[in-house]
Amino acid sequence: MKRPARPLRRLALLAAAVALGTAAKASDFSEPWKNADRPLVIDAYEYNSIDWQQLVTDKRVAGFINKASDGLPPPYFCFGAEADVKLCKAQWKRYAVTRELFQTRKVVAKALGLKWGAYHLARPGNPVEQANNFIDFAEPAPDELMALDIEGIDPAQWMSLDDAEEFVRQVHRRLGRFPVLYVNGKTAQYIADNRYQYRV
C-alpha cells in the first residue's frame, strides 16, 4: 500500500527544486525588486509605519504578507510571583496590540486591492497548539495565503521540520488546505540538502 504524501515533504521538495534549479541564473534572485516585470509582495515588520497611499502607487505591489502569530499564545491566566504576573500581563498586552494591528493592516490592504497573506513564526513547542493559535489569530479567509515561517534549523529557537509537518496537518484538518513554507535561504538550503529525508 502506498504511503500518503506528507505535506511538508511536498514543500521540502519544492524548496529543493528551487534551491537546486540550474536553469535560473544567480542574478535572477539577486535584488529581484529591481526588475520592473516582477510583482512585489511586501512583508513589513509589525511595528513599521506604512504609507499605504504611497505604497500602492507602485503598480508592481500586488500583495502584502504579515506576521500573524508567534509560537504559542500567552497563558490565559496570570498567576505566580509579582514579576511573573507583570510579565504575563505584558505578554497579553503585546498580543492584543499585535492582533489589532494585524487586523487593521488586513482591512486596509484588501480595501486597496492587494492580495493578503499571513504567516506564523514557528517556535519550539506544541505544533498543534501553534497551528490553532495561528488560525484563531489570523482568521484566514479562503482567498488568503497562509504560511509557516521557519527562520532557522536550531530546534532550541525554531520549530523542527518534523513539528512543522504536524503544524501543516493541523491547519489542513481545520481549514481543508495547506499553508506554504516561508523560509530564508539558509533554511531552504538545509531542506534541499536533506531532501531525501523529506521525500514526497
Short mmCIF file of C-alpha atoms in Angstrom, two decimals:
data_model
loop_
_atom_site.label_atom_id
_atom_site.label_comp_id
_atom_site.label_asym_id
_atom_site.label_seq_id
_atom_site.Cartn_x
_atom_site.Cartn_y
_atom_site.Cartn_z
CA MET A 1 0.00 0.00 0.00
CA LYS A 2 1.35 3.39 -0.97
CA ARG A 3 2.01 5.73 1.92
CA PRO A 4 0.21 9.09 1.62
CA ALA A 5 2.43 12.03 0.76
CA ARG A 6 3.42 14.16 3.71
CA PRO A 7 2.59 17.87 3.23
CA LEU A 8 5.93 19.22 4.45
CA ARG A 9 7.75 16.76 2.23
CA ARG A 10 5.98 18.27 -0.75
CA LEU A 11 7.08 21.70 0.41
CA ALA A 12 10.62 20.46 1.02
CA LEU A 13 10.76 19.06 -2.48
CA LEU A 14 9.61 22.38 -3.88
CA ALA A 15 12.24 24.21 -1.82
CA ALA A 16 14.88 21.73 -3.00
CA ALA A 17 13.87 22.19 -6.62
CA VAL A 18 14.17 25.95 -6.28
CA ALA A 19 17.50 25.73 -4.46
CA LEU A 20 18.94 23.23 -6.92
CA GLY A 21 17.49 24.67 -10.11
CA THR A 22 20.16 25.03 -12.75
CA ALA A 23 18.18 26.98 -15.34
CA ALA A 24 17.97 30.15 -13.27
CA LYS A 25 20.95 32.44 -13.00
CA ALA A 26 22.04 33.69 -9.60
CA SER A 27 21.28 37.21 -10.79
CA ASP A 28 17.61 36.24 -11.20
CA PHE A 29 17.37 36.05 -7.41
CA SER A 30 19.61 38.97 -6.54
CA GLU A 31 17.59 42.13 -5.92
CA PRO A 32 14.53 40.94 -7.88
CA TRP A 33 12.64 44.10 -6.90
CA LYS A 34 14.77 45.99 -9.43
CA ASN A 35 13.16 44.02 -12.27
CA ALA A 36 10.20 46.11 -13.45
CA ASP A 37 8.41 42.98 -14.73
CA ARG A 38 8.20 41.31 -11.32
CA PRO A 39 5.25 41.77 -8.99
CA LEU A 40 6.12 42.57 -5.39
CA VAL A 41 4.71 41.20 -2.15
CA ILE A 42 5.50 43.32 0.89
CA ASP A 43 6.43 41.76 4.24
CA ALA A 44 6.69 44.65 6.68
CA TYR A 45 7.74 44.35 10.30
CA GLU A 46 4.68 44.58 12.51
CA TYR A 47 5.66 47.91 14.08
CA ASN A 48 6.81 49.68 10.90
CA SER A 49 4.59 52.55 9.87
CA ILE A 50 3.28 52.24 6.32
CA ASP A 51 2.25 54.97 3.92
CA TRP A 52 -0.41 52.91 2.18
CA GLN A 53 -1.25 55.55 -0.43
CA GLN A 54 2.41 55.79 -1.41
CA LEU A 55 2.80 52.01 -1.38
CA VAL A 56 0.05 51.40 -3.91
CA THR A 57 1.43 53.97 -6.36
CA ASP A 58 3.92 51.27 -7.38
CA LYS A 59 1.74 49.10 -9.61
CA ARG A 60 4.11 46.17 -9.12
CA VAL A 61 2.95 45.85 -5.49
CA ALA A 62 0.45 43.01 -5.72
CA GLY A 63 0.22 41.74 -2.18
CA PHE A 64 1.04 42.06 1.48
CA ILE A 65 2.05 39.29 3.87
CA ASN A 66 2.04 40.00 7.58
CA LYS A 67 3.18 38.08 10.63
CA ALA A 68 0.15 36.84 12.49
CA SER A 69 1.03 34.61 15.42
CA ASP A 70 4.36 33.85 17.03
CA GLY A 71 4.79 30.46 18.69
CA LEU A 72 2.30 29.62 21.39
CA PRO A 73 -0.23 32.14 22.69
CA PRO A 74 0.45 33.71 26.09
CA PRO A 75 -1.06 31.90 29.08
CA TYR A 76 -4.73 32.67 29.56
CA PHE A 77 -4.48 33.17 33.32
CA CYS A 78 -1.76 35.20 35.02
CA PHE A 79 -0.60 33.89 38.39
CA GLY A 80 2.53 33.37 40.46
CA ALA A 81 5.04 35.85 41.83
CA GLU A 82 4.52 39.54 41.15
CA ALA A 83 7.19 39.57 38.43
CA ASP A 84 5.54 36.59 36.70
CA VAL A 85 2.14 38.28 36.74
CA LYS A 86 3.61 41.52 35.33
CA LEU A 87 5.34 39.60 32.54
CA CYS A 88 2.16 37.66 31.76
CA LYS A 89 0.10 40.85 31.57
CA ALA A 90 2.73 42.49 29.34
CA GLN A 91 2.63 39.47 27.01
CA TRP A 92 -1.16 39.70 26.79
CA LYS A 93 -0.99 43.42 26.07
CA ARG A 94 1.54 42.85 23.28
CA TYR A 95 -0.58 40.01 21.89
CA ALA A 96 -3.71 42.20 21.85
CA VAL A 97 -1.93 45.16 20.22
CA THR A 98 -0.29 42.91 17.63
CA ARG A 99 -3.61 41.28 16.76
CA GLU A 100 -5.37 44.63 16.42
CA LEU A 101 -2.58 45.94 14.17
CA PHE A 102 -2.71 42.75 12.10
CA GLN A 103 -6.47 43.02 11.57
CA THR A 104 -6.20 46.74 10.72
CA ARG A 105 -3.49 46.11 8.13
CA LYS A 106 -5.58 43.30 6.65
CA VAL A 107 -8.61 45.55 6.18
CA VAL A 108 -6.55 48.38 4.67
CA ALA A 109 -4.54 46.14 2.31
CA LYS A 110 -7.62 44.37 0.99
CA ALA A 111 -9.52 47.67 0.61
CA LEU A 112 -6.65 48.90 -1.58
CA GLY A 113 -6.95 45.80 -3.78
CA LEU A 114 -3.86 43.97 -2.52
CA LYS A 115 -3.75 40.22 -2.04
CA TRP A 116 -3.37 39.31 1.64
CA GLY A 117 -1.33 36.66 3.36
CA ALA A 118 -0.46 35.77 6.93
CA TYR A 119 2.35 33.74 8.44
CA HIS A 120 3.04 32.03 11.72
CA LEU A 121 6.52 32.45 13.18
CA ALA A 122 7.37 28.86 14.10
CA ARG A 123 8.92 28.35 17.53
CA PRO A 124 9.68 25.27 19.63
CA GLY A 125 6.62 23.92 21.40
CA ASN A 126 3.44 22.02 20.65
CA PRO A 127 2.88 22.35 16.87
CA VAL A 128 -0.85 21.55 17.06
CA GLU A 129 -1.39 24.33 19.60
CA GLN A 130 0.70 26.66 17.44
CA ALA A 131 -1.44 25.84 14.40
CA ASN A 132 -4.59 26.54 16.41
CA ASN A 133 -3.04 29.80 17.63
CA PHE A 134 -2.30 30.81 14.03
CA ILE A 135 -5.80 30.02 12.77
CA ASP A 136 -7.51 31.74 15.69
CA PHE A 137 -5.25 34.79 15.39
CA ALA A 138 -5.22 35.22 11.60
CA GLU A 139 -8.76 34.02 10.82
CA PRO A 140 -7.64 33.30 7.23
CA ALA A 141 -10.27 33.65 4.52
CA PRO A 142 -10.27 31.12 1.65
CA ASP A 143 -8.58 33.62 -0.71
CA GLU A 144 -5.75 34.47 1.70
CA LEU A 145 -2.28 32.96 1.68
CA MET A 146 -1.23 31.05 4.80
CA ALA A 147 2.44 30.41 5.53
CA LEU A 148 4.61 28.76 8.15
CA ASP A 149 7.77 30.81 8.71
CA ILE A 150 10.78 28.79 9.86
CA GLU A 151 13.73 31.15 10.33
CA GLY A 152 16.39 28.58 11.17
CA ILE A 153 17.22 24.98 11.94
CA ASP A 154 18.23 25.31 15.61
CA PRO A 155 15.48 23.41 17.47
CA ALA A 156 16.12 25.47 20.61
CA GLN A 157 14.94 28.59 18.72
CA TRP A 158 12.76 27.37 15.86
CA MET A 159 10.20 24.67 15.14
CA SER A 160 11.70 21.42 13.88
CA LEU A 161 10.73 20.19 10.42
CA ASP A 162 9.01 17.17 11.99
CA ASP A 163 6.90 19.51 14.12
CA ALA A 164 6.27 21.65 11.03
CA GLU A 165 4.63 18.62 9.43
CA GLU A 166 2.30 18.35 12.43
CA PHE A 167 1.52 22.07 12.18
CA VAL A 168 0.65 21.69 8.49
CA ARG A 169 -1.55 18.67 9.19
CA GLN A 170 -3.49 20.56 11.87
CA VAL A 171 -4.07 23.54 9.59
CA HIS A 172 -5.31 21.15 6.91
CA ARG A 173 -7.58 19.34 9.37
CA ARG A 174 -9.21 22.60 10.41
CA LEU A 175 -9.29 24.51 7.12
CA GLY A 176 -9.03 21.89 4.38
CA ARG A 177 -5.98 23.48 2.77
CA PHE A 178 -2.25 23.65 3.36
CA PRO A 179 -0.02 26.58 4.27
CA VAL A 180 3.13 27.23 2.27
CA LEU A 181 6.58 27.10 3.81
CA TYR A 182 8.18 30.55 4.18
CA VAL A 183 11.92 30.29 4.81
CA ASN A 184 15.17 32.17 4.36
CA GLY A 185 18.00 30.99 2.12
CA LYS A 186 19.85 29.12 4.86
CA THR A 187 16.79 27.12 5.88
CA ALA A 188 15.87 26.42 2.25
CA GLN A 189 19.39 25.14 1.66
CA TYR A 190 19.15 22.85 4.70
CA ILE A 191 15.87 21.42 3.40
CA ALA A 192 17.41 20.97 -0.06
CA ASP A 193 20.49 19.26 1.39
CA ASN A 194 18.25 16.88 3.35
CA ARG A 195 15.66 16.32 0.64
CA TYR A 196 15.97 12.53 0.87
CA GLN A 197 14.77 12.70 4.46
CA TYR A 198 11.70 14.61 3.26
CA ARG A 199 10.63 12.64 0.19
CA VAL A 200 7.26 13.01 -1.46
#
